[in-house]
Structure formats: C-alpha cells, structure tokens
C-alpha cells in the first residue's frame, strides 16, 4: 500500500509538471489554451482532495481549509476564462476577482495551521517571517499600491480590488515564511506546500507588475501558476502529510540561507530608494519607503535582541553544564571550589571529603556500567541527607565532597556519621545487592585567616586574593583527614596538624622502603607450623623484616600499611614470593624442606590485574611445585569480591592452596567458606590465648575446629605460646598449630640448621 502511495504522488508530480511546462506551446489566449489550463487546475484540486481522503491526516481540518481555498482559486480561473469567452473581454473587476480574493484568506489560514508545527513557540521565526513579509509588502507598495492610490481617475472599487491582490500576497508570504522558518517543517509534504506557495507568489508579483504596464501575455508565468497547483496536490498525496511534524531540531537555529534572505529583505528599502532616485528623483515614494524602512529596522532590532537573549540563555546553560557532573547531576569540582572560596570569604565553612571503600572491587567484578549506577545512588543518598544551604559535589571517580557553611564542628561530625551510614546501606545496581562503605575527612579554615595580634580575624575585601589559596588548603586538609580515616579502617576523621606530620613521615618511610628493596635491607624469616601432639614441622610461614641502617629493626606493622597505601606492596609482595619460593626449593634440595611454604598476600596484590599469572611465573622460574605453596589471605582482602576472588580461584585451578588468615575476626567468615576454595583456616590467636580457661573462653575455639572438620578443612591454631595451650587444643580436636611455643620466626629455622647459627627476630 505504501509503494502505491509513493508511486501516486511521484507519478502525478512528474506527469503534471511536464503538462504545465508544455502549456506555452499551445496558442496563446485560445479556447484550447483555456481548456488546457483549467484541466490541469481542476485535476490538481481533485488530486489534492484524493490525497486528503487516502492519507487521513491528523490535522484534517487544516488540509480541507487549504484545499477549499485552492478549489475556489481554480474556480476563479474558470470564471475568468468563461467571462472572457462570453463577453469577448474580461471586465475589471468582476466575479473572478471576488473568487480570487475570497480564496486568499482560506489559503492563508490553511498554510498557517499546517505550518504551525508542534514544538515550542518560536518568536524568532515569527519576526523572520514578518521581515520577509514587510520586504515583499514594500515592493508591492512602491510598484502597485502607491501608484494605485495616487490614480484618482480610476473607480474606487477598481482601486480597492487592485490593492487587495498585493495585500493578499503579503498575507500568503507571511504564512509561507512562517512555515519555512520552523525547523521541524521539513517534511516532503510541507516542502511541496511551500514550493507551491512561492511559485504562486512569484507569478503573482510578475503578473501584477507586468499587468500595470500592459506587458503581460501569459506563457511561462501561467505555467508557474499551474505548477503551484500541482505542487499543492503532490503535497496532499505524499504520505508524510498524515502527521503533524514533531520538533526534533533546534528551533532557534539560523542558517546561512535564512540570513541571506533576511539581509536581502532588510536592504530592500535602501535599494528601492536608490532605484527610484536613479529613475525618477521627483517621484520617490518617500512615505512608503520610509515606513517600510522603519518597520524593517524595528523588526531587525527585535531579532537582534532575541539573538542576544538566546546567547545569554545558552551561555547560562553551558555554564550550568560546565559546573555539574554529567553522571550524577551533582556539582563538579570546579563549582565546588568556587562555592568554597565564596563561603570562606563570608565565614568558616566545614568540608567533608568522602571516598568510597570497595568501589574498585565493584567495578572489577561487575563492570563500569554497574559502578556508574552505584555512584548515582550514592549521589542521591548524599543529597537526601544534606541540610539546607549545603552543597554536594562529585570531585572525580568515587570521591565526593560536601560543603557545609554556617555549621558547628559537632554538627559536621554528626553529618559525617549519617552520610557513612546512608552509603553503607545495600545498593541495588545491575541486578545485584552491593555493599560499599566510605572514609570521610573533615576540615575547616581554622588558623588560615589570622594576623599577628588579631587572632580569629575573618577576611575582609582586601584579603580576598588569599581566599583562593585558603580553599585549596582546606581541600588539602580534608584529603589528608580522609586518607587517615581510610587507614583507620574506613571511618571519619577531623583534620589535625599531627596528620600532616604523619603524612610527611609516611612519605619519608615510603621513599626509604623503596630504597631498602633495592639495597638488600629487607629479608625474610620463617615460623614453623607443626602437627599436634608430636610437634613435627609440616609447613612454614614466611614473614618480612626490615633492618634499617639508622633506625634499626622496623616492624612490619609500621611499613606494610605504608606499602599498601602507596602501591609499593605489589613490587614488595612479588619479591617476598620469589624469595620464599627460592628458599623452599633450596631446602628441598638439601632434604630439609617442610611440605608447604606459606606466603602472605595483601588485598592490593590480589586486586592487581595478572596477579595469578605472576605467581605462576615465579613458581616456574624457581621450579617450585604449585602444591607446595600456600597463599595466605585475610577475610577483608576477599570480602569485596571482584578481582580478588577471581585471583583466588585462578590460583586454586593450577594447584596452589589457599589459607584464610586471622579466621574469625572478619565480618562474614562463614559466608566466605561457601564461596572461596579455601583449604586451610588459620584461627586467630585471640581465640587461642584463653583456650585453657574454664567456661566460655574455649567455646569459640571448639566451634571453629568443628566447622573446619565438618567442611573437610585443615585448621591451624595461631599464637600458641604454652604447652598447656597446645595440649588443650589437641584435646578439643586441633591437629595443626603455630606460635612461639614451637619456634620463633628465624632466618634459619631449627629444622634447617646445620652448623649455622639461628637469628631469632
């Protein structure tokens, strides 16, 4: 059916245009010529109404109104020709003129309604249409209306009819221009309507000016009138006329062609003035040209003002976009820093800087799309918790900031707690229930605006250049406090000067650790894991030590967290693994190696891409069997899932055993046993140290060995320091133990000694 409709409108357009172009070949002003032209006109009207009936447009009333106007116009053509044949000449004015002048308002109304579109009201387009109409009207005034009004010898009715035609053309021009200035009116149907209207206006202008000088003879001008009818019929036949156009284009956009047309119309007044001045300086139409020039000037001024307002509005929109985060809709870093600077100039605001804990694991496991969903939910929760006047911003990645002007220190800390609680609630994203936390740093401008002798002075206008530096400093303080909170396990911390000292010390320690790794200051010690009750060494756990040349022995508790935060733990962990594996192979060569070598692995290492591949490469390099290696991980390292859990599974697949270290101290120990391929449980020493006491002290240790036995796992009791503890552990079911009672960590453990001395550390 659609193909039939396409063939109908296009076939009609081709055949009818050929017929219109052939019209000048027919003898001028003859009966065949009159029959020819009216046949084309009547056919166009019939096809126009056929199109309306077939396509059933949603704005049917506008099409019927327009089609009626075309039918009356063609009826005027027929009346004109019949009158001329009957009377031998056409008396002016006569009934055909009445039909023509009645048709124009209907054409105007129909085109106006069809070209109205469905978008917002376009004031600029209305002004553009008025400029074009005024320009055309000025031409008519100079060449037709003005001379007609001055011709006192003509009857009044004749002059009124003569003036009515150009006025009607100006109305039609306005409707056509309005149609063309709406961006959405670019459907084939409306384009054909506009083409027909422009043909009608052009031919009318030629007819009117040539008739006034008795030079009009028809020919191709009449072909133009016919092609106008044909275009209108094709517009009704085209399927695109069925629906009113929907606005999907920028309505206020002004292209080069429109600017050229507007410029031409604006120059018509001076152009006509020059032309009349050259032809007949004594008869310049000063009044008409002057009125037209003033009207055009006012319209152009209004259009220019519209451009200015549009540019201002768009500039505001662009600035708003530039100050907001596209993903979350919160303010971005730039806007936050501006607002912070302004707040510092007016008072003493507080800043909260939040960093999500566990977000990287979500991204690694579920992808960035799910991570983005999580960030949006976090942003919404932040906004919901903020008091009036506060500002939330996304500073980048998974880092957010909150500006709190006019709030007390206690209130800021309370809000930090509420925000952490809100973020910690499960988030539904990507079909998953996700759990993340937040570390929050709190800072203010304490001490930043104080002059000697004037403690606590707030900035005045002449201090404002320093306020920008203060904003940077407040953000730096919040950042320092946030990292301190993260080091504390993901809480909230208020900035204090001591944190800067700690940060400086951490930076120095990190640099020295980097040098120590290259200079041989680091070494490994090994602590045995024995079977009960005999005390035979079954495995060893490797532990790192740092012998600083100036500070002496530095505890792992001091430098391992620094290595974690700086990322040096990745390189350090690889060195530990390679050294431990090489030592185990050496012991095996000597025939003194225990069955397993344990190596501790951090959360940062597990989350590193390619970690499992690195382990496999080290095993191949040192020629150590995978089943001789035990990778010890903590519950917190694998709690977030993602890359860490994938790495654990990959290690298990090529034979490495997994031990869950410090078991029982995390949040979801039992849940992890269901999801991880764990072989060894290392029961934390806090459950071992009171195992010999009567009552409830031994309950947890007993329960944990029962869980391990029930799951077919090996349980290792850590921190065994006395024979009594070892005996009680054996009694309740433990068969593996580790602690000072069986051996201190040593570079050369007891089982590996020959004549070498042992260094106990």
XYZ file of C-alpha atoms in Angstrom:
761
model
C 0.000 0.000 0.000
C 2.841 2.363 0.875
C 4.506 1.746 -2.522
C 1.229 2.569 -4.275
C 1.016 5.896 -2.428
C 4.629 6.743 -3.240
C 4.051 5.953 -6.926
C 0.860 8.032 -6.952
C 2.358 11.292 -5.657
C 5.598 10.994 -7.607
C 3.837 9.889 -10.799
C 1.389 12.767 -10.509
C 4.207 15.245 -9.940
C 6.207 14.154 -12.991
C 3.277 13.953 -15.424
C 1.604 17.149 -14.254
C 4.823 19.228 -14.338
C 5.503 18.057 -17.893
C 1.951 19.135 -18.792
C 2.473 22.528 -17.146
C 5.780 23.129 -18.939
C 4.177 22.221 -22.259
C 1.413 24.812 -21.820
C 3.306 27.659 -23.591
C 3.296 25.515 -26.759
C -0.476 25.895 -27.008
C -1.613 29.035 -28.952
C -1.951 31.902 -26.502
C -5.408 33.098 -25.442
C -7.181 30.399 -27.486
C -10.022 28.107 -26.439
C -7.685 25.040 -26.339
C -5.330 27.024 -24.112
C -8.143 27.861 -21.708
C -9.356 24.253 -21.657
C -5.763 23.056 -21.168
C -5.013 25.298 -18.221
C -8.297 24.655 -16.445
C -7.990 20.889 -16.944
C -4.664 20.951 -15.137
C -6.144 23.176 -12.418
C -9.245 21.021 -11.855
C -7.110 17.838 -11.902
C -4.864 19.360 -9.232
C -7.862 20.116 -6.999
C -9.215 16.591 -7.455
C -5.830 15.010 -6.645
C -5.469 17.278 -3.599
C -8.742 16.003 -2.132
C -7.869 12.418 -3.135
C -4.689 12.769 -1.077
C -6.641 14.067 1.931
C -9.110 11.171 1.735
C -6.431 8.494 1.243
C -3.885 9.668 3.835
C -6.387 10.719 6.535
C -4.173 13.374 8.156
C -4.490 14.045 11.891
C -4.838 17.792 11.106
C -7.570 17.129 8.531
C -9.413 20.394 9.114
C -6.395 22.487 8.085
C -5.965 20.460 4.907
C -9.649 20.754 4.000
C -9.496 24.514 4.573
C -6.439 24.833 2.363
C -7.916 22.539 -0.302
C -11.113 24.619 -0.361
C -9.016 27.743 -0.935
C -7.272 26.082 -3.897
C -10.633 24.939 -5.309
C -12.020 28.495 -5.096
C -8.868 29.843 -6.754
C -9.268 27.380 -9.655
C -12.952 28.316 -9.824
C -11.768 31.902 -10.255
C -9.598 30.795 -13.195
C -12.575 29.086 -14.828
C -14.829 32.106 -14.197
C -12.226 34.428 -15.701
C -11.886 32.354 -18.885
C -15.622 31.783 -19.307
C -16.306 35.508 -18.815
C -13.663 36.440 -21.357
C -15.091 33.987 -23.945
C -18.660 35.104 -23.280
C -18.119 38.866 -23.283
C -15.118 38.977 -25.596
C -13.042 40.640 -22.883
C -12.794 40.490 -19.122
C -14.340 43.467 -17.309
C -12.299 44.537 -14.259
C -13.207 43.985 -11.527
C -15.640 41.092 -11.941
C -16.772 37.829 -10.284
C -13.473 36.048 -10.841
C -11.741 38.709 -8.715
C -14.220 38.089 -5.928
C -13.395 34.379 -6.022
C -9.649 35.063 -6.021
C -9.868 37.455 -3.084
C -12.075 35.003 -1.144
C -9.566 32.185 -1.790
C -6.571 34.045 -0.338
C -7.793 34.133 3.292
C -8.512 30.402 3.129
C -5.079 29.674 1.677
C -3.512 31.860 4.374
C -5.448 30.180 7.184
C -4.732 26.692 5.873
C -0.999 27.301 5.438
C -0.765 28.951 8.844
C -2.372 25.995 10.584
C -0.387 23.415 8.620
C 2.907 25.181 9.293
C 2.257 25.732 12.989
C 4.213 22.617 13.980
C 4.188 21.000 17.406
C 7.276 22.496 19.031
C 7.555 25.464 21.363
C 6.573 28.893 20.162
C 9.405 30.328 18.072
C 9.349 34.128 18.471
C 12.453 34.485 16.327
C 10.759 32.656 13.471
C 7.746 34.965 13.747
C 9.992 38.018 13.465
C 11.826 36.497 10.493
C 8.508 35.890 8.755
C 7.496 39.488 9.489
C 10.774 40.782 7.984
C 10.215 38.803 4.790
C 6.552 39.870 4.545
C 7.438 43.514 5.137
C 10.085 43.365 2.405
C 7.651 41.874 -0.108
C 4.958 44.316 1.006
C 7.374 47.225 0.441
C 7.964 46.098 -3.158
C 4.212 45.895 -3.753
C 3.718 49.309 -2.195
C 6.264 51.006 -4.424
C 5.170 49.381 -7.678
C 1.459 48.669 -7.197
C -0.248 50.041 -4.082
C 1.286 53.531 -4.112
C 0.629 54.220 -7.811
C -2.902 52.779 -7.468
C -3.767 55.053 -4.557
C -2.437 58.067 -6.461
C -4.529 57.246 -9.554
C -7.558 59.405 -8.738
C -9.061 58.773 -12.197
C -9.797 55.100 -11.523
C -13.051 53.985 -9.849
C -12.810 53.338 -6.117
C -13.835 49.667 -6.448
C -11.185 49.063 -9.078
C -8.511 50.607 -6.893
C -9.644 48.601 -3.847
C -9.534 45.333 -5.800
C -6.142 46.229 -7.250
C -4.796 46.929 -3.762
C -6.428 43.729 -2.401
C -4.244 41.463 -4.534
C -0.843 42.623 -3.209
C -2.200 42.722 0.338
C -3.374 39.122 -0.078
C 0.042 38.173 -1.453
C 1.695 39.717 1.579
C -0.549 37.566 3.830
C 0.375 34.476 1.819
C 4.042 35.467 2.057
C 3.759 35.709 5.845
C 2.211 32.232 6.122
C 4.806 30.701 3.791
C 7.717 32.400 5.522
C 6.427 31.263 8.906
C 6.207 27.711 7.613
C 9.770 27.795 6.317
C 11.248 29.314 9.479
C 10.094 26.441 11.693
C 12.876 23.882 11.850
C 10.531 20.910 12.077
C 8.595 21.845 8.910
C 10.986 19.993 6.642
C 8.819 17.046 5.675
C 8.376 16.397 1.947
C 4.714 17.349 2.162
C 5.309 20.757 3.764
C 8.230 21.439 1.446
C 5.925 20.863 -1.522
C 3.341 23.185 0.037
C 6.000 25.882 0.446
C 7.257 25.431 -3.117
C 3.729 25.846 -4.428
C 3.181 28.969 -2.343
C 6.460 30.509 -3.519
C 5.572 29.772 -7.131
C 2.179 31.403 -6.626
C 3.717 34.499 -5.004
C 6.420 34.861 -7.657
C 3.950 34.551 -10.508
C 1.535 36.936 -8.765
C 4.316 39.510 -8.411
C 5.254 39.175 -12.093
C 1.605 39.286 -13.167
C 0.821 42.359 -11.075
C 3.826 44.401 -12.188
C 3.514 43.379 -15.860
C -0.248 43.969 -15.965
C 0.219 47.511 -14.736
C 2.379 48.187 -17.774
C 0.199 46.190 -20.232
C 3.092 43.764 -20.959
C 1.637 40.563 -19.520
C 0.969 37.835 -22.100
C 0.832 34.610 -20.016
C 3.214 31.923 -21.274
C 5.593 30.568 -18.673
C 4.013 32.746 -15.973
C 0.802 30.752 -16.395
C 2.936 27.575 -16.287
C 4.178 28.784 -12.906
C 0.602 29.136 -11.615
C -0.132 25.595 -12.808
C 2.986 24.196 -11.119
C 1.830 25.831 -7.885
C -1.436 23.880 -8.094
C 0.491 20.706 -8.990
C 2.860 21.079 -6.020
C -0.064 21.537 -3.646
C -1.746 18.394 -4.964
C 1.525 16.432 -4.629
C 1.857 17.699 -1.045
C -1.546 16.227 -0.202
C -0.731 12.938 -1.948
C 2.584 12.471 -0.123
C 2.340 10.089 2.893
C 4.278 12.499 5.128
C 1.195 14.761 5.305
C -0.552 12.295 7.608
C 1.120 13.524 10.803
C 1.895 16.951 12.110
C 5.713 17.310 12.204
C 7.339 16.750 15.598
C 10.068 19.142 16.633
C 13.437 17.396 16.933
C 15.654 20.187 15.647
C 16.905 23.288 17.407
C 14.117 25.743 16.711
C 16.204 28.885 17.080
C 18.998 27.817 14.764
C 19.568 30.311 11.934
C 21.376 29.019 8.859
C 23.191 30.838 6.101
C 20.246 30.790 3.683
C 17.888 32.379 6.174
C 20.437 35.055 6.995
C 20.851 35.782 3.274
C 17.074 36.152 2.813
C 16.751 38.372 5.898
C 19.676 40.526 4.766
C 18.151 40.918 1.291
C 14.769 41.946 2.736
C 16.454 44.403 5.107
C 18.241 46.035 2.152
C 15.086 46.390 0.052
C 14.247 49.829 1.482
C 17.575 51.481 0.616
C 17.685 49.525 -2.659
C 14.271 50.795 -3.743
C 15.229 54.301 -2.688
C 18.354 54.208 -4.854
C 16.474 52.687 -7.789
C 13.714 55.321 -7.701
C 16.278 58.048 -7.208
C 18.052 56.983 -10.388
C 14.874 56.514 -12.469
C 12.709 59.426 -11.322
C 14.084 61.538 -8.453
C 10.975 63.727 -8.430
C 8.603 60.835 -7.688
C 10.274 58.877 -4.909
C 7.766 57.084 -2.682
C 9.151 58.677 0.466
C 6.238 57.776 2.727
C 6.039 54.104 1.772
C 9.791 53.516 1.712
C 10.244 55.418 4.971
C 7.510 53.448 6.741
C 8.938 50.196 5.383
C 12.471 51.142 6.443
C 11.356 51.982 9.992
C 9.354 48.751 10.247
C 12.269 46.674 8.985
C 14.636 48.444 11.390
C 12.396 47.720 14.375
C 11.964 44.092 13.344
C 15.710 43.609 12.876
C 16.300 45.289 16.241
C 13.820 42.903 17.883
C 15.500 39.955 16.165
C 18.928 41.112 17.335
C 17.634 41.453 20.888
C 16.250 37.934 20.574
C 19.673 36.709 19.476
C 21.250 38.410 22.485
C 18.746 36.814 24.886
C 19.238 33.447 23.212
C 23.019 33.681 23.508
C 22.696 34.703 27.154
C 20.368 31.780 27.878
C 22.650 29.330 26.087
C 25.672 30.741 27.899
C 23.852 30.166 31.183
C 23.027 26.608 30.152
C 26.627 25.936 29.122
C 27.914 27.365 32.382
C 25.445 25.206 34.289
C 26.617 22.126 32.377
C 30.248 23.071 32.976
C 29.580 23.246 36.725
C 27.818 19.887 37.117
C 28.840 16.272 36.942
C 27.213 14.640 33.938
C 26.728 11.216 35.554
C 25.321 12.087 38.986
C 23.905 15.576 38.422
C 25.829 16.866 41.440
C 28.112 19.879 41.270
C 31.591 19.169 39.953
C 34.993 20.104 41.348
C 35.066 23.496 39.608
C 31.753 24.643 41.092
C 32.621 23.232 44.494
C 35.893 25.149 44.606
C 34.131 28.385 43.592
C 31.462 27.948 46.254
C 34.097 27.066 48.838
C 36.050 30.229 48.002
C 32.902 32.324 48.381
C 31.979 30.590 51.649
C 35.451 31.228 53.060
C 35.090 34.927 52.266
C 31.862 35.039 54.276
C 32.519 32.725 57.222
C 34.083 29.469 58.385
C 32.576 26.540 56.470
C 33.305 22.865 57.000
C 34.270 20.497 54.192
C 33.647 16.746 54.161
C 35.624 14.692 51.654
C 34.310 11.167 51.070
C 35.988 8.264 49.310
C 34.124 5.002 48.713
C 35.563 1.793 50.130
C 35.090 -1.249 47.917
C 34.156 0.661 44.765
C 37.111 -0.672 42.756
C 36.050 -4.228 43.579
C 32.546 -3.478 42.233
C 34.000 -2.095 39.002
C 36.340 -5.065 38.593
C 33.674 -7.662 39.232
C 30.543 -6.212 37.623
C 31.858 -3.634 35.152
C 31.823 0.137 34.899
C 28.123 0.363 33.991
C 27.158 -1.130 37.358
C 29.750 1.072 39.034
C 28.126 4.109 37.457
C 24.713 3.007 38.761
C 26.189 2.716 42.233
C 27.677 6.232 42.019
C 24.285 7.654 41.029
C 22.612 6.019 44.038
C 25.359 7.279 46.361
C 24.885 10.806 44.973
C 21.149 10.613 45.621
C 21.701 9.454 49.208
C 24.185 12.241 49.840
C 21.744 14.844 48.530
C 18.927 13.436 50.657
C 20.947 13.754 53.881
C 22.232 17.303 53.392
C 20.872 20.247 55.408
C 19.632 23.433 53.721
C 22.436 25.516 52.225
C 24.862 22.602 51.895
C 26.428 21.638 48.581
C 27.368 18.134 47.420
C 29.820 17.566 44.569
C 31.469 14.695 42.785
C 35.161 15.505 42.718
C 36.053 12.684 40.346
C 35.989 8.883 40.287
C 34.444 7.637 43.542
C 35.326 10.773 45.526
C 32.622 13.156 46.758
C 32.732 16.391 48.740
C 30.207 18.275 50.877
C 30.370 21.996 51.694
C 28.716 22.982 54.973
C 28.563 26.754 55.533
C 27.416 28.025 58.925
C 27.560 24.731 60.781
C 29.280 23.746 64.023
C 32.125 21.252 64.294
C 29.943 18.787 66.216
C 27.171 19.043 63.619
C 29.705 18.402 60.834
C 30.902 15.228 62.564
C 27.335 14.085 63.172
C 26.545 14.579 59.499
C 29.671 12.620 58.529
C 28.351 9.701 60.585
C 24.900 9.944 58.942
C 26.442 10.030 55.460
C 28.593 6.983 56.163
C 25.548 5.102 57.435
C 23.489 6.083 54.386
C 26.208 4.973 51.980
C 26.752 1.690 53.806
C 23.164 0.544 53.192
C 22.960 -2.086 50.392
C 22.685 -0.620 46.904
C 20.678 -2.362 44.182
C 22.576 -1.966 40.904
C 22.907 -4.188 37.869
C 20.624 -6.777 39.444
C 22.995 -7.110 42.414
C 22.830 -6.037 46.045
C 26.122 -4.196 46.500
C 27.736 -3.065 49.716
C 30.284 -0.251 49.914
C 31.490 1.968 52.698
C 33.003 5.441 52.924
C 36.004 7.083 54.518
C 35.297 10.714 55.437
C 37.767 13.521 56.089
C 36.568 16.695 57.840
C 38.346 20.048 57.625
C 37.738 23.779 58.133
C 39.704 27.031 57.866
C 40.995 27.123 61.443
C 44.185 29.209 61.564
C 44.076 30.286 57.912
C 42.888 33.899 58.439
C 44.785 35.087 61.479
C 47.063 38.108 61.621
C 49.578 38.891 64.345
C 47.773 40.486 67.295
C 44.355 39.747 65.810
C 43.536 36.100 66.429
C 40.452 34.714 64.776
C 40.074 37.635 62.354
C 37.905 36.855 59.339
C 38.895 38.023 55.863
C 37.853 41.427 54.572
C 37.715 42.545 50.973
C 41.432 43.265 50.801
C 42.125 39.678 51.900
C 40.161 38.091 49.067
C 43.183 37.210 46.897
C 44.278 34.854 49.708
C 40.867 33.188 49.939
C 41.503 31.124 46.814
C 44.665 29.704 48.382
C 42.696 29.027 51.565
C 40.166 26.967 49.582
C 42.980 24.830 48.204
C 44.380 24.384 51.703
C 41.010 23.375 53.189
C 40.581 20.760 50.476
C 44.117 19.510 51.117
C 43.350 19.186 54.811
C 40.160 17.267 54.088
C 42.117 14.973 51.772
C 44.729 14.278 54.471
C 41.977 13.562 57.016
C 40.164 11.299 54.570
C 43.259 9.163 53.983
C 43.810 8.986 57.729
C 40.202 7.771 58.090
C 40.798 5.165 55.389
C 43.910 3.974 57.228
C 41.768 3.605 60.358
C 39.507 1.153 58.575
C 37.050 3.455 56.817
C 35.688 5.878 59.409
C 35.607 9.662 59.652
C 38.476 11.784 60.896
C 38.842 15.512 61.545
C 41.972 17.192 60.300
C 44.669 17.969 62.847
C 48.206 19.232 62.315
C 49.590 15.928 63.558
C 48.123 14.250 60.464
C 50.444 16.356 58.305
C 53.369 15.094 60.377
C 52.139 11.560 59.901
C 51.707 12.120 56.177
C 55.236 13.518 55.951
C 56.598 10.596 57.911
C 54.700 8.200 55.673
C 56.186 9.833 52.570
C 59.710 9.519 54.002
C 59.108 5.928 55.047
C 57.770 5.079 51.594
C 60.858 6.535 49.898
C 63.193 4.672 52.279
C 61.262 1.438 51.755
C 61.713 1.817 48.014
C 65.471 2.186 48.545
C 65.519 -0.707 51.031
C 64.017 -3.017 48.455
C 66.929 -2.286 46.140
C 69.701 -2.221 48.750
C 69.071 -5.545 50.488
C 67.839 -4.178 53.820
C 64.765 -6.421 53.646
C 64.876 -10.107 54.475
C 62.538 -12.989 55.313
C 62.137 -15.003 58.483
C 60.221 -18.251 58.778
C 57.973 -19.592 61.524
C 57.131 -23.307 61.650
C 53.634 -24.777 61.608
C 53.640 -28.139 63.402
C 51.371 -31.098 63.839
C 49.916 -32.000 67.223
C 50.813 -33.623 69.517
C 54.280 -34.566 68.166
C 55.437 -31.126 67.051
C 56.758 -32.228 63.636
C 57.181 -29.319 61.221
C 54.573 -29.559 58.470
C 54.898 -26.099 56.941
C 56.437 -22.682 57.458
C 55.062 -19.163 57.136
C 57.346 -16.558 55.590
C 57.403 -13.119 57.243
C 59.184 -9.962 56.112
C 61.550 -7.871 58.234
C 63.347 -4.561 57.634
C 66.741 -3.839 59.155
C 67.132 -0.074 58.706
C 70.764 1.129 58.871
C 69.866 4.050 61.151
C 66.511 3.236 62.746
C 67.284 -0.384 63.401
C 64.613 -3.055 63.089
C 61.323 -1.595 61.745
C 58.170 -3.551 62.498
C 56.030 -4.765 59.571
C 53.106 -3.091 61.366
C 54.767 0.243 60.529
C 55.845 -0.212 56.931
C 53.362 -2.718 55.426
C 50.373 -0.274 55.682
C 52.522 2.394 54.002
C 53.377 -0.021 51.212
C 49.669 -0.823 50.834
C 48.638 2.819 50.502
C 51.437 3.775 48.119
C 51.107 0.692 45.908
C 54.668 -0.443 46.657
C 53.166 -3.586 48.172
C 52.771 -5.017 44.659
C 56.507 -4.994 43.971
C 57.336 -5.872 47.573
C 54.916 -8.806 47.507
C 56.488 -10.204 44.350
C 59.929 -10.007 45.983
C 58.637 -11.857 49.065
C 57.049 -14.575 46.923
C 60.148 -15.108 44.802
C 62.475 -15.140 47.826
C 60.279 -17.569 49.808
C 59.881 -19.950 46.854
C 63.617 -19.921 46.150
C 64.337 -20.689 49.828
C 61.882 -23.560 49.841
C 63.488 -25.055 46.731
C 66.915 -24.750 48.359
C 65.659 -26.552 51.493
C 64.148 -29.247 49.317
C 67.492 -29.701 47.549
C 69.090 -30.205 50.955
C 66.308 -32.592 52.044
C 65.073 -30.472 54.969
C 62.096 -28.723 53.359
C 58.680 -28.888 55.065
C 55.702 -29.897 52.956
C 54.361 -26.332 52.444
C 55.637 -22.778 52.288
C 53.153 -20.081 53.299
C 53.273 -16.566 51.827
C 51.007 -13.697 52.940
C 49.257 -11.769 50.160
C 47.530 -8.402 50.615
C 44.237 -7.137 49.222
C 46.090 -4.722 46.931
C 48.092 -7.582 45.419
C 45.027 -9.758 44.842
C 43.215 -6.929 43.070
C 46.180 -6.316 40.757
C 45.497 -7.477 37.159
C 47.553 -10.544 36.295
C 48.405 -11.463 39.888
C 47.709 -15.174 39.398
C 49.854 -15.142 36.268
C 52.704 -13.558 38.222
C 52.507 -16.333 40.840
C 52.610 -18.986 38.123
C 55.636 -17.299 36.536
C 57.521 -17.216 39.867
C 56.759 -20.885 40.506
C 58.046 -21.785 37.055
C 61.138 -19.619 37.500
C 62.075 -21.125 40.895
C 60.952 -24.645 39.897
C 58.678 -24.954 42.901
C 55.635 -27.221 42.662
C 52.328 -25.319 42.936
C 51.005 -27.699 45.616
C 53.928 -26.747 47.856
C 52.785 -23.121 48.036
C 50.103 -21.843 50.412
C 48.840 -18.316 49.730
C 47.525 -16.763 52.936
C 44.810 -14.124 52.534
C 42.729 -12.248 55.077
C 38.959 -12.139 55.132
C 38.940 -8.396 54.417
C 41.109 -8.915 51.309
C 38.453 -11.033 49.613
C 35.322 -9.614 51.228
C 34.591 -7.188 48.381
C 34.645 -9.932 45.740
C 35.674 -8.883 42.237
C 39.258 -9.328 41.030
C 40.464 -10.647 44.419
C 38.064 -13.596 44.385
C 38.826 -14.315 40.721
C 42.552 -14.378 41.548
C 41.949 -16.865 44.388
C 40.029 -19.184 42.054
C 42.752 -18.941 39.405
C 45.432 -19.823 41.957
C 43.443 -22.856 43.092
C 42.979 -24.030 39.497
C 46.695 -24.570 38.976
C 47.271 -26.224 42.352
C 48.124 -23.502 44.880
C 46.445 -23.935 48.283
C 44.577 -21.049 49.916
C 44.667 -20.318 53.641
C 42.238 -17.899 55.291
C 44.379 -15.988 57.795
C 43.156 -14.493 61.108
C 39.967 -16.509 60.702
C 37.053 -15.408 62.841
C 37.920 -11.708 63.052
C 36.185 -10.522 59.843
C 32.554 -9.700 59.089
C 31.411 -12.770 57.208
C 33.826 -15.609 57.842
C 31.306 -18.425 57.448
C 29.889 -16.887 54.282
C 33.351 -16.782 52.714
C 33.798 -20.505 53.316
C 30.875 -21.130 50.959
C 32.264 -19.010 48.108
C 36.063 -19.399 48.303
C 38.118 -22.544 47.543
C 39.813 -22.394 50.953
C 41.919 -25.360 52.141
C 43.351 -24.021 55.435
C 41.783 -21.986 58.246
C 44.240 -20.136 60.457
C 42.309 -19.489 63.676
C 43.215 -16.110 65.120
C 45.333 -16.083 68.295
C 42.627 -14.103 70.138
C 40.606 -17.346 70.298
C 43.623 -19.397 71.364
C 45.188 -17.425 74.206
C 42.371 -18.206 76.719
C 41.611 -21.695 75.494
C 42.896 -23.258 78.772
C 40.478 -21.251 80.903
C 37.265 -22.925 82.002
C 33.851 -21.969 80.709
C 33.052 -19.788 77.702
C 36.655 -18.944 76.771
C 37.153 -22.186 74.897
C 33.725 -22.223 73.234
C 34.697 -20.319 70.067
C 37.912 -22.265 69.550
C 35.923 -25.507 69.907
C 33.229 -24.296 67.484
C 35.775 -23.278 64.861
C 37.518 -26.671 64.829
C 34.113 -28.302 64.470
C 33.337 -26.054 61.479
C 36.692 -26.877 59.901
C 36.292 -30.619 60.421
C 32.744 -30.509 59.105
C 33.899 -28.801 55.897
C 36.944 -31.028 55.479
C 39.390 -28.172 56.048
C 42.694 -28.013 57.911
C 42.561 -25.745 60.977
C 45.761 -24.125 62.258
C 45.705 -22.554 65.715
C 47.829 -19.372 65.723
C 49.630 -17.758 68.659
C 50.284 -20.896 70.727
C 52.729 -19.851 73.451
C 52.498 -22.577 76.144
C 52.455 -26.324 76.393
C 49.123 -26.123 78.235
C 47.534 -24.346 75.280
C 48.943 -26.943 72.893
C 47.590 -29.793 74.983
C 44.118 -28.248 75.281
C 43.984 -27.517 71.560
C 44.874 -31.106 70.790
C 42.196 -32.291 73.227
C 39.423 -30.323 71.530
C 40.476 -31.503 68.077
C 43.220 -29.296 66.603
C 45.985 -31.067 64.685
C 47.979 -28.065 63.434
C 49.436 -25.210 65.469
C 51.794 -22.248 65.151
C 53.369 -19.975 67.773
C 56.370 -19.132 69.917
C 55.965 -22.381 71.828
C 57.065 -24.250 68.689
C 59.505 -21.717 67.305
C 60.168 -18.025 66.818
C 60.374 -16.569 63.310
C 64.010 -17.050 62.216
C 66.066 -16.628 59.087
C 67.332 -20.177 59.630
C 64.640 -22.195 61.464
C 65.578 -25.104 63.749
C 64.697 -27.742 61.166
C 67.087 -26.164 58.633
C 70.125 -25.771 60.901
C 73.371 -27.484 60.350
C 76.254 -25.626 61.931
C 74.668 -22.256 61.100
C 73.574 -20.028 63.920
C 69.958 -19.018 64.262
C 68.864 -15.429 64.266
C 65.625 -15.082 66.196
C 63.658 -11.935 65.446
